[in-house]
Every structure is written in structure tokens, then in C-alpha cells.
Amino acid sequence: MHSSHLLLEEPIRMASILEPSKTSFFPAMTKIVGTLGPKSRSVDVISGCLKAGMSVARFDFSWRDPEYHQETLENLKAAVKITKKLCAVMLDTVGPELQVVNKSEKAISLQADATVILTPDESQEASSELLPINFDGLSKAVKKGDTIFIGQYLFTGSETTSVWLEVSKVQGNDVVCVIKNSATLTGSLFTLHASQIRIELPTLSDKDKEVISSWGVQNKIDFLSLSYTRHAEDVCHAREFLSKLGDLCQTQIFAKIENIEGLHHFDEILQEADGIILSRGNLGIDLPPEKVFLFQKAALYKCNMAGKPAVVTRVVDSMTDNLRPTRAEATDVANAVLDGSDAILLGAETLRGLYPVETISIVGKICAEAEKVFNQDLYFKKTVKYVGEPMTHLESIASSAVRAAIKVKASVIICFTSSGRAARLIAKYRPSMPVLSVVIPRLKTNQLKWSFSGAFEARQSLIVRGLFPMLADPRHPAESTSATNESVLKVALDHGKASGVVKSHDRVVVCQKVGDASVVKIIELED
């Protein structure tokens, strides 16, 4: 199965490039996060997205109300039942995001070299001369010569739908700017980004807290995407807040790095967060263009070595309106995979894009092709060297399982886990075959009632590269007798056969606990 894997260091045969891509049950090892919105909220479209490879649905609360998102979520649940494909839920906070408010929703045409005033007076009507914003401290934060960017939802990078301004003077609470490029802004809301300027607003706003404690609790969200994370304390405060909200103490926090301040404190943030989202839209504005790729490579390497999922955003912007990505975008997706990304996050492309299902499908195909030339051998050696010796017990078992799977050319690694940690550690070593994570539910009580854990852990592995979860029967504990483990293994193998990853005479590596010992075993399947 894996003998055809190429390494980028080897000369790539033209024949292999010209071969048609093979379809498989798992579209790619790299996961896809899709943002659900106006163009992707019907049961049909969401079902299409799930079949195309979306495994995490992102709900962006910087626009529309919780009722709107609830309707979308109910449609997602229906689509999950229809397609029988698991999907995790990510809530994306607004955070200290500055926005231009366009109540009339009329298109605003801005001409280069003209002036425009940014005012905190939201009662004013947005026009070519005046743009009302949702923050009254901008005049105190900026000075003459500073740069401000404005675009719809996120910056598309296109000079016709985003505008950049230069501050010419501050008048009381208003900021007078010179327009540097002609653009037309359409829609009700535009994001405003002041380049390399600290905005004194809390990372978790009161509105965010309200949404999390109502909508988030009601829907037991799997991930919280913490917008504009600037310090490790931001993550600590968010975790403290979640810990008081019942089941949300299990919600994983993904720190969204969007500006220079977050970059400065990247190492501390990584230590505290469960994962990282590299928001390249805003970062691409704060950083000079020639530094963006360096940041991506350095940040992904650090996440990989820490064994924490890294998500890359803003990859196929042009597919918002087009059926095919540009050549640069297709290359960019592949490079994100080769750099070590766990998942690709699609924003405007699925939220308001014309081709949400096609976008997910194409991104998945590009990821799958890039994975074939991922230099697993070099990556494995690099990770083992970074971890150093003596390894922890779990780390040693995980790396041994991956090494064994590669040596015997196993078609799949099956890992029994209750917390999901063992499976994530195996995925950290980037095996070239899928890892079936069999989550064994644990019985827990809050003194009033008994319940099983496991659903959170299963869904949370849907953002980790190469991890494919299945929830086992709770009557089979993870550290049980060999007889019950064999029956759970049979269920896992049947699942693998049904999904086409395992066939007769394949070798499978199994990682499980037997009593107090962790065991890695290799089994060969019979007819």
C-alpha cells in the first residue's frame, strides 16, 4: 500500500504525476475545517461538505446571532445522521475585532487619494466619506502615518475588495485617513485591522462570554477558537471561564495567532493552548510579505514538536468566486501539508463562497497528493531527536508503534485509548498510514447521575492529522481482559474493512493497554 510513497528528495517520475489521483475512503490524512454560513447551511450542502472531507464545522460569531447559528447546527446534526460521518463543532469568538458598521448594506466605493473619516459614532450612515466603527479608542491608539486595512469579514488580499488607509490626522475621536487604493466594499460588516498597533480590548469580550455560556454550553462545543490571542494569560482566562461551565471543561482551546503581539508570545501561548490556528489573513498584514512563509514554517515546526494540532487558514481565497484555485493557491495548500499542518481552515471560501463542496473536495485532493511525498523518515528522526532521552513511557510506546508500522508496511495503526492522548502521540510521529483511534468510554458521575465520557475525546481527534476516531462499546474498558479487547479489535477491524483501509493479508499494528502494561503488537489478517 505504501511502497508507492515518494520522497521529495527523490527524482519524481513524470508518470506518477500524470497518473490520475486515486480516490479513497479517507480523502486525506490532513483534516479540513469548514466555516458554515449563508452558502453552506442547508442539510444538502452540509452533507456534501461532510462527504467531500470536512471533519470540523466552524461557527463564526463575528456576524449573525446565536439563533441563526443554532439553525445551521441543527442542519449539521441532520447531515451527520444522513452521511454517518462524525463532525466536531468549533465556536470562533469575535474577540477584540474592530468592525466598520454598514447598516444600509449599500456598496461603498472608495477612490485612491481621497480622504475618509473613521468615526466611533455608530448612528452615522456609512458612506465614501465616513465609516462608522465599533470602537471609540482608535483615535488614542493610532498616530499620523499608521496603516489601517479594511475588508469584508477577512481580508481577501484582493485590491478591489479590501482597502488600505494611511492615517493623516486625528480629530478628537475621529481618525482622518488617506485612501491608498480604489476599492468597493460590499456587505453589512467589514473587518478593520490597524497594523502593528495594540488595541486595548479584552481577548474574550462580554459578548463572547454570553455566547459561550448559552450557545456553547447548550451544544457542548468541542473547540473554542480564541481570536486575537496575544498572551498565554488569554488562554488561561478562557480555560478558567470554561471550567465553570459544566461539560465545557473538556472543550479544547485553539489559540488564533493574528498579530505581532501573538507572535512575540508564541512559545508561551503554545504551552497553554490545546492547538494553534495561524490566521494568515491578519498576520499577512502585520508581517512584511517576505516573512509570512518563515513564520508559517517556524510555527508549524514548534506545534509538531509539541504534539499539538496546527491549523492553517486563508489558502484558496479565489475559490470564493471560482471553481478552481490559482496555481499559487494549489501550491500553497501542498506546502502547508509539507510544512506539517494538521488541518486546513476554510473561511470565506465555504461561508459565502459559491462552491463550498467543490472547494473542500479540491483542497482534500491537493492534501492527499502532498502527503504522498511527505518525507516521513526525516520527520520521524527529527521528532525523536527533539524529544530526546529518556522518553516518557507513552512517548516511547507511540514512537515504537509508528516505527513498527512503517517497517512492516502496515495498512493501519489501531490504538485503544480513553483520553485520546495515546492516539494523539502516535499521530505526532506522522505515520504514513491512518491511525484508527478506538475511544473506550469511561463511566463518570457528578453525584447525581452516571454518564459515559468519550464522545468529546472522539470528536476532538477530528482535527488531528491522520487520526480517525470510532467510539467503542462502553461495556469494554480500555484495560480489560484479552477476551473483551479482542472483541473490540474485531469491531475496529470490521470498521477498517468496511471503509476500505484494511483488506485480507494486510498487516495491522495494534497499540493497547493490558493490565498496567502498554503493548504494541503486529497482526496479519487472514482471508
JSON list of N, CA, C and O in Angstrom, two decimals, residues 232-273:
[
{"chain": "A", "resi": 232, "resn": "ALA", "atom": "N", "xyz": [-0.26, 34.19, 26.80]},
{"chain": "A", "resi": 232, "resn": "ALA", "atom": "CA", "xyz": [-0.65, 32.91, 27.39]},
{"chain": "A", "resi": 232, "resn": "ALA", "atom": "C", "xyz": [-1.79, 33.11, 28.39]},
{"chain": "A", "resi": 232, "resn": "ALA", "atom": "O", "xyz": [-2.66, 32.25, 28.53]},
{"chain": "A", "resi": 233, "resn": "GLU", "atom": "N", "xyz": [-1.81, 34.29, 29.05]},
{"chain": "A", "resi": 233, "resn": "GLU", "atom": "CA", "xyz": [-2.87, 34.57, 30.04]},
{"chain": "A", "resi": 233, "resn": "GLU", "atom": "C", "xyz": [-4.25, 34.56, 29.38]},
{"chain": "A", "resi": 233, "resn": "GLU", "atom": "O", "xyz": [-5.24, 34.19, 30.02]},
{"chain": "A", "resi": 234, "resn": "ASP", "atom": "N", "xyz": [-4.32, 34.96, 28.11]},
{"chain": "A", "resi": 234, "resn": "ASP", "atom": "CA", "xyz": [-5.60, 34.95, 27.39]},
{"chain": "A", "resi": 234, "resn": "ASP", "atom": "C", "xyz": [-6.19, 33.54, 27.39]},
{"chain": "A", "resi": 234, "resn": "ASP", "atom": "O", "xyz": [-7.38, 33.34, 27.61]},
{"chain": "A", "resi": 235, "resn": "VAL", "atom": "N", "xyz": [-5.31, 32.55, 27.14]},
{"chain": "A", "resi": 235, "resn": "VAL", "atom": "CA", "xyz": [-5.75, 31.14, 27.10]},
{"chain": "A", "resi": 235, "resn": "VAL", "atom": "C", "xyz": [-6.13, 30.69, 28.52]},
{"chain": "A", "resi": 235, "resn": "VAL", "atom": "O", "xyz": [-7.16, 30.03, 28.71]},
{"chain": "A", "resi": 236, "resn": "CYS", "atom": "N", "xyz": [-5.33, 31.08, 29.51]},
{"chain": "A", "resi": 236, "resn": "CYS", "atom": "CA", "xyz": [-5.61, 30.69, 30.91]},
{"chain": "A", "resi": 236, "resn": "CYS", "atom": "C", "xyz": [-6.96, 31.25, 31.36]},
{"chain": "A", "resi": 236, "resn": "CYS", "atom": "O", "xyz": [-7.75, 30.54, 31.99]},
{"chain": "A", "resi": 237, "resn": "HIS", "atom": "N", "xyz": [-7.24, 32.52, 31.02]},
{"chain": "A", "resi": 237, "resn": "HIS", "atom": "CA", "xyz": [-8.52, 33.12, 31.41]},
{"chain": "A", "resi": 237, "resn": "HIS", "atom": "C", "xyz": [-9.69, 32.40, 30.74]},
{"chain": "A", "resi": 237, "resn": "HIS", "atom": "O", "xyz": [-10.71, 32.15, 31.37]},
{"chain": "A", "resi": 238, "resn": "ALA", "atom": "N", "xyz": [-9.51, 32.07, 29.46]},
{"chain": "A", "resi": 238, "resn": "ALA", "atom": "CA", "xyz": [-10.58, 31.37, 28.72]},
{"chain": "A", "resi": 238, "resn": "ALA", "atom": "C", "xyz": [-10.81, 29.99, 29.34]},
{"chain": "A", "resi": 238, "resn": "ALA", "atom": "O", "xyz": [-11.95, 29.56, 29.51]},
{"chain": "A", "resi": 239, "resn": "ARG", "atom": "N", "xyz": [-9.72, 29.31, 29.73]},
{"chain": "A", "resi": 239, "resn": "ARG", "atom": "CA", "xyz": [-9.86, 27.97, 30.32]},
{"chain": "A", "resi": 239, "resn": "ARG", "atom": "C", "xyz": [-10.56, 28.04, 31.68]},
{"chain": "A", "resi": 239, "resn": "ARG", "atom": "O", "xyz": [-11.40, 27.20, 32.02]},
{"chain": "A", "resi": 240, "resn": "GLU", "atom": "N", "xyz": [-10.20, 29.06, 32.42]},
{"chain": "A", "resi": 240, "resn": "GLU", "atom": "CA", "xyz": [-10.82, 29.26, 33.74]},
{"chain": "A", "resi": 240, "resn": "GLU", "atom": "C", "xyz": [-12.33, 29.49, 33.56]},
{"chain": "A", "resi": 240, "resn": "GLU", "atom": "O", "xyz": [-13.15, 28.96, 34.30]},
{"chain": "A", "resi": 241, "resn": "PHE", "atom": "N", "xyz": [-12.68, 30.28, 32.55]},
{"chain": "A", "resi": 241, "resn": "PHE", "atom": "CA", "xyz": [-14.08, 30.58, 32.27]},
{"chain": "A", "resi": 241, "resn": "PHE", "atom": "C", "xyz": [-14.83, 29.30, 31.86]},
{"chain": "A", "resi": 241, "resn": "PHE", "atom": "O", "xyz": [-15.93, 29.02, 32.35]},
{"chain": "A", "resi": 242, "resn": "LEU", "atom": "N", "xyz": [-14.20, 28.48, 30.99]},
{"chain": "A", "resi": 242, "resn": "LEU", "atom": "CA", "xyz": [-14.83, 27.24, 30.53]},
{"chain": "A", "resi": 242, "resn": "LEU", "atom": "C", "xyz": [-14.99, 26.22, 31.65]},
{"chain": "A", "resi": 242, "resn": "LEU", "atom": "O", "xyz": [-15.95, 25.45, 31.69]},
{"chain": "A", "resi": 243, "resn": "SER", "atom": "N", "xyz": [-14.04, 26.23, 32.59]},
{"chain": "A", "resi": 243, "resn": "SER", "atom": "CA", "xyz": [-14.05, 25.23, 33.68]},
{"chain": "A", "resi": 243, "resn": "SER", "atom": "C", "xyz": [-15.28, 25.34, 34.57]},
{"chain": "A", "resi": 243, "resn": "SER", "atom": "O", "xyz": [-15.66, 24.40, 35.25]},
{"chain": "A", "resi": 244, "resn": "LYS", "atom": "N", "xyz": [-15.92, 26.52, 34.53]},
{"chain": "A", "resi": 244, "resn": "LYS", "atom": "CA", "xyz": [-17.11, 26.73, 35.38]},
{"chain": "A", "resi": 244, "resn": "LYS", "atom": "C", "xyz": [-18.40, 26.40, 34.62]},
{"chain": "A", "resi": 244, "resn": "LYS", "atom": "O", "xyz": [-19.49, 26.59, 35.14]},
{"chain": "A", "resi": 245, "resn": "LEU", "atom": "N", "xyz": [-18.26, 25.93, 33.38]},
{"chain": "A", "resi": 245, "resn": "LEU", "atom": "CA", "xyz": [-19.46, 25.73, 32.55]},
{"chain": "A", "resi": 245, "resn": "LEU", "atom": "C", "xyz": [-19.73, 24.25, 32.27]},
{"chain": "A", "resi": 245, "resn": "LEU", "atom": "O", "xyz": [-19.93, 23.84, 31.13]},
{"chain": "A", "resi": 246, "resn": "GLY", "atom": "N", "xyz": [-19.75, 23.43, 33.32]},
{"chain": "A", "resi": 246, "resn": "GLY", "atom": "CA", "xyz": [-20.11, 22.01, 33.18]},
{"chain": "A", "resi": 246, "resn": "GLY", "atom": "C", "xyz": [-19.25, 21.26, 32.19]},
{"chain": "A", "resi": 246, "resn": "GLY", "atom": "O", "xyz": [-18.02, 21.21, 32.33]},
{"chain": "A", "resi": 247, "resn": "ASP", "atom": "N", "xyz": [-19.90, 20.70, 31.15]},
{"chain": "A", "resi": 247, "resn": "ASP", "atom": "CA", "xyz": [-19.19, 19.87, 30.17]},
{"chain": "A", "resi": 247, "resn": "ASP", "atom": "C", "xyz": [-18.10, 20.62, 29.41]},
{"chain": "A", "resi": 247, "resn": "ASP", "atom": "O", "xyz": [-17.20, 20.00, 28.84]},
{"chain": "A", "resi": 248, "resn": "LEU", "atom": "N", "xyz": [-18.19, 21.95, 29.38]},
{"chain": "A", "resi": 248, "resn": "LEU", "atom": "CA", "xyz": [-17.22, 22.72, 28.58]},
{"chain": "A", "resi": 248, "resn": "LEU", "atom": "C", "xyz": [-15.82, 22.69, 29.19]},
{"chain": "A", "resi": 248, "resn": "LEU", "atom": "O", "xyz": [-14.87, 23.20, 28.59]},
{"chain": "A", "resi": 249, "resn": "CYS", "atom": "N", "xyz": [-15.68, 22.09, 30.40]},
{"chain": "A", "resi": 249, "resn": "CYS", "atom": "CA", "xyz": [-14.33, 21.96, 30.95]},
{"chain": "A", "resi": 249, "resn": "CYS", "atom": "C", "xyz": [-13.51, 21.03, 30.06]},
{"chain": "A", "resi": 249, "resn": "CYS", "atom": "O", "xyz": [-12.28, 21.01, 30.11]},
{"chain": "A", "resi": 250, "resn": "GLN", "atom": "N", "xyz": [-14.19, 20.24, 29.19]},
{"chain": "A", "resi": 250, "resn": "GLN", "atom": "CA", "xyz": [-13.48, 19.34, 28.26]},
{"chain": "A", "resi": 250, "resn": "GLN", "atom": "C", "xyz": [-13.19, 20.00, 26.91]},
{"chain": "A", "resi": 250, "resn": "GLN", "atom": "O", "xyz": [-12.48, 19.43, 26.09]},
{"chain": "A", "resi": 251, "resn": "THR", "atom": "N", "xyz": [-13.78, 21.16, 26.67]},
{"chain": "A", "resi": 251, "resn": "THR", "atom": "CA", "xyz": [-13.60, 21.86, 25.37]},
{"chain": "A", "resi": 251, "resn": "THR", "atom": "C", "xyz": [-12.13, 22.23, 25.19]},
{"chain": "A", "resi": 251, "resn": "THR", "atom": "O", "xyz": [-11.50, 22.76, 26.10]},
{"chain": "A", "resi": 252, "resn": "GLN", "atom": "N", "xyz": [-11.60, 21.96, 24.01]},
{"chain": "A", "resi": 252, "resn": "GLN", "atom": "CA", "xyz": [-10.20, 22.32, 23.73]},
{"chain": "A", "resi": 252, "resn": "GLN", "atom": "C", "xyz": [-10.11, 23.76, 23.22]},
{"chain": "A", "resi": 252, "resn": "GLN", "atom": "O", "xyz": [-10.97, 24.19, 22.45]},
{"chain": "A", "resi": 253, "resn": "ILE", "atom": "N", "xyz": [-9.08, 24.46, 23.68]},
{"chain": "A", "resi": 253, "resn": "ILE", "atom": "CA", "xyz": [-8.89, 25.86, 23.26]},
{"chain": "A", "resi": 253, "resn": "ILE", "atom": "C", "xyz": [-7.80, 25.95, 22.19]},
{"chain": "A", "resi": 253, "resn": "ILE", "atom": "O", "xyz": [-6.66, 25.52, 22.42]},
{"chain": "A", "resi": 254, "resn": "PHE", "atom": "N", "xyz": [-8.18, 26.48, 21.04]},
{"chain": "A", "resi": 254, "resn": "PHE", "atom": "CA", "xyz": [-7.21, 26.72, 19.97]},
{"chain": "A", "resi": 254, "resn": "PHE", "atom": "C", "xyz": [-6.92, 28.22, 19.93]},
{"chain": "A", "resi": 254, "resn": "PHE", "atom": "O", "xyz": [-7.83, 29.02, 19.73]},
{"chain": "A", "resi": 255, "resn": "ALA", "atom": "N", "xyz": [-5.67, 28.58, 20.16]},
{"chain": "A", "resi": 255, "resn": "ALA", "atom": "CA", "xyz": [-5.29, 29.99, 20.15]},
{"chain": "A", "resi": 255, "resn": "ALA", "atom": "C", "xyz": [-5.10, 30.44, 18.71]},
{"chain": "A", "resi": 255, "resn": "ALA", "atom": "O", "xyz": [-4.36, 29.82, 17.95]},
{"chain": "A", "resi": 256, "resn": "LYS", "atom": "N", "xyz": [-5.79, 31.52, 18.36]},
{"chain": "A", "resi": 256, "resn": "LYS", "atom": "CA", "xyz": [-5.69, 32.04, 16.99]},
{"chain": "A", "resi": 256, "resn": "LYS", "atom": "C", "xyz": [-4.64, 33.16, 16.99]},
{"chain": "A", "resi": 256, "resn": "LYS", "atom": "O", "xyz": [-4.82, 34.19, 17.65]},
{"chain": "A", "resi": 257, "resn": "ILE", "atom": "N", "xyz": [-3.55, 32.93, 16.30]},
{"chain": "A", "resi": 257, "resn": "ILE", "atom": "CA", "xyz": [-2.46, 33.91, 16.26]},
{"chain": "A", "resi": 257, "resn": "ILE", "atom": "C", "xyz": [-2.72, 34.83, 15.07]},
{"chain": "A", "resi": 257, "resn": "ILE", "atom": "O", "xyz": [-2.70, 34.39, 13.91]},
{"chain": "A", "resi": 258, "resn": "GLU", "atom": "N", "xyz": [-2.98, 36.11, 15.37]},
{"chain": "A", "resi": 258, "resn": "GLU", "atom": "CA", "xyz": [-3.40, 37.03, 14.31]},
{"chain": "A", "resi": 258, "resn": "GLU", "atom": "C", "xyz": [-2.55, 38.28, 14.18]},
{"chain": "A", "resi": 258, "resn": "GLU", "atom": "O", "xyz": [-2.75, 39.06, 13.26]},
{"chain": "A", "resi": 259, "resn": "ASN", "atom": "N", "xyz": [-1.67, 38.52, 15.15]},
{"chain": "A", "resi": 259, "resn": "ASN", "atom": "CA", "xyz": [-0.89, 39.76, 15.06]},
{"chain": "A", "resi": 259, "resn": "ASN", "atom": "C", "xyz": [0.50, 39.59, 15.68]},
{"chain": "A", "resi": 259, "resn": "ASN", "atom": "O", "xyz": [0.83, 38.54, 16.24]},
{"chain": "A", "resi": 260, "resn": "ILE", "atom": "N", "xyz": [1.29, 40.65, 15.55]},
{"chain": "A", "resi": 260, "resn": "ILE", "atom": "CA", "xyz": [2.68, 40.64, 16.02]},
{"chain": "A", "resi": 260, "resn": "ILE", "atom": "C", "xyz": [2.77, 40.30, 17.51]},
{"chain": "A", "resi": 260, "resn": "ILE", "atom": "O", "xyz": [3.65, 39.57, 17.94]},
{"chain": "A", "resi": 261, "resn": "GLU", "atom": "N", "xyz": [1.82, 40.81, 18.29]},
{"chain": "A", "resi": 261, "resn": "GLU", "atom": "CA", "xyz": [1.83, 40.58, 19.73]},
{"chain": "A", "resi": 261, "resn": "GLU", "atom": "C", "xyz": [1.72, 39.08, 20.05]},
{"chain": "A", "resi": 261, "resn": "GLU", "atom": "O", "xyz": [2.42, 38.55, 20.90]},
{"chain": "A", "resi": 262, "resn": "GLY", "atom": "N", "xyz": [0.82, 38.39, 19.32]},
{"chain": "A", "resi": 262, "resn": "GLY", "atom": "CA", "xyz": [0.68, 36.95, 19.50]},
{"chain": "A", "resi": 262, "resn": "GLY", "atom": "C", "xyz": [1.95, 36.21, 19.09]},
{"chain": "A", "resi": 262, "resn": "GLY", "atom": "O", "xyz": [2.34, 35.21, 19.71]},
{"chain": "A", "resi": 263, "resn": "LEU", "atom": "N", "xyz": [2.63, 36.74, 18.05]},
{"chain": "A", "resi": 263, "resn": "LEU", "atom": "CA", "xyz": [3.89, 36.13, 17.59]},
{"chain": "A", "resi": 263, "resn": "LEU", "atom": "C", "xyz": [4.98, 36.23, 18.64]},
{"chain": "A", "resi": 263, "resn": "LEU", "atom": "O", "xyz": [5.72, 35.29, 18.87]},
{"chain": "A", "resi": 264, "resn": "HIS", "atom": "N", "xyz": [5.06, 37.41, 19.27]},
{"chain": "A", "resi": 264, "resn": "HIS", "atom": "CA", "xyz": [6.08, 37.64, 20.30]},
{"chain": "A", "resi": 264, "resn": "HIS", "atom": "C", "xyz": [5.96, 36.64, 21.44]},
{"chain": "A", "resi": 264, "resn": "HIS", "atom": "O", "xyz": [6.95, 36.24, 22.04]},
{"chain": "A", "resi": 265, "resn": "HIS", "atom": "N", "xyz": [4.71, 36.25, 21.75]},
{"chain": "A", "resi": 265, "resn": "HIS", "atom": "CA", "xyz": [4.49, 35.35, 22.90]},
{"chain": "A", "resi": 265, "resn": "HIS", "atom": "C", "xyz": [4.10, 33.95, 22.45]},
{"chain": "A", "resi": 265, "resn": "HIS", "atom": "O", "xyz": [3.44, 33.23, 23.18]},
{"chain": "A", "resi": 266, "resn": "PHE", "atom": "N", "xyz": [4.52, 33.59, 21.22]},
{"chain": "A", "resi": 266, "resn": "PHE", "atom": "CA", "xyz": [4.07, 32.33, 20.63]},
{"chain": "A", "resi": 266, "resn": "PHE", "atom": "C", "xyz": [4.40, 31.11, 21.50]},
{"chain": "A", "resi": 266, "resn": "PHE", "atom": "O", "xyz": [3.54, 30.24, 21.72]},
{"chain": "A", "resi": 267, "resn": "ASP", "atom": "N", "xyz": [5.62, 31.02, 22.01]},
{"chain": "A", "resi": 267, "resn": "ASP", "atom": "CA", "xyz": [6.05, 29.84, 22.76]},
{"chain": "A", "resi": 267, "resn": "ASP", "atom": "C", "xyz": [5.21, 29.63, 24.02]},
{"chain": "A", "resi": 267, "resn": "ASP", "atom": "O", "xyz": [4.80, 28.51, 24.33]},
{"chain": "A", "resi": 268, "resn": "GLU", "atom": "N", "xyz": [4.95, 30.72, 24.75]},
{"chain": "A", "resi": 268, "resn": "GLU", "atom": "CA", "xyz": [4.14, 30.61, 25.98]},
{"chain": "A", "resi": 268, "resn": "GLU", "atom": "C", "xyz": [2.69, 30.24, 25.64]},
{"chain": "A", "resi": 268, "resn": "GLU", "atom": "O", "xyz": [2.06, 29.46, 26.34]},
{"chain": "A", "resi": 269, "resn": "ILE", "atom": "N", "xyz": [2.18, 30.84, 24.55]},
{"chain": "A", "resi": 269, "resn": "ILE", "atom": "CA", "xyz": [0.80, 30.54, 24.13]},
{"chain": "A", "resi": 269, "resn": "ILE", "atom": "C", "xyz": [0.68, 29.05, 23.76]},
{"chain": "A", "resi": 269, "resn": "ILE", "atom": "O", "xyz": [-0.26, 28.37, 24.17]},
{"chain": "A", "resi": 270, "resn": "LEU", "atom": "N", "xyz": [1.66, 28.55, 23.01]},
{"chain": "A", "resi": 270, "resn": "LEU", "atom": "CA", "xyz": [1.65, 27.14, 22.59]},
{"chain": "A", "resi": 270, "resn": "LEU", "atom": "C", "xyz": [1.63, 26.20, 23.79]},
{"chain": "A", "resi": 270, "resn": "LEU", "atom": "O", "xyz": [0.96, 25.17, 23.78]},
{"chain": "A", "resi": 271, "resn": "GLN", "atom": "N", "xyz": [2.36, 26.58, 24.83]},
{"chain": "A", "resi": 271, "resn": "GLN", "atom": "CA", "xyz": [2.42, 25.76, 26.04]},
{"chain": "A", "resi": 271, "resn": "GLN", "atom": "C", "xyz": [1.04, 25.63, 26.70]},
{"chain": "A", "resi": 271, "resn": "GLN", "atom": "O", "xyz": [0.67, 24.57, 27.19]},
{"chain": "A", "resi": 272, "resn": "GLU", "atom": "N", "xyz": [0.28, 26.72, 26.68]},
{"chain": "A", "resi": 272, "resn": "GLU", "atom": "CA", "xyz": [-1.02, 26.74, 27.37]},
{"chain": "A", "resi": 272, "resn": "GLU", "atom": "C", "xyz": [-2.17, 26.22, 26.52]},
{"chain": "A", "resi": 272, "resn": "GLU", "atom": "O", "xyz": [-3.11, 25.61, 27.03]},
{"chain": "A", "resi": 273, "resn": "ALA", "atom": "N", "xyz": [-2.11, 26.45, 25.20]},
{"chain": "A", "resi": 273, "resn": "ALA", "atom": "CA", "xyz": [-3.24, 26.11, 24.32]},
{"chain": "A", "resi": 273, "resn": "ALA", "atom": "C", "xyz": [-3.24, 24.63, 23.96]},
{"chain": "A", "resi": 273, "resn": "ALA", "atom": "O", "xyz": [-2.23, 23.94, 24.08]}
]
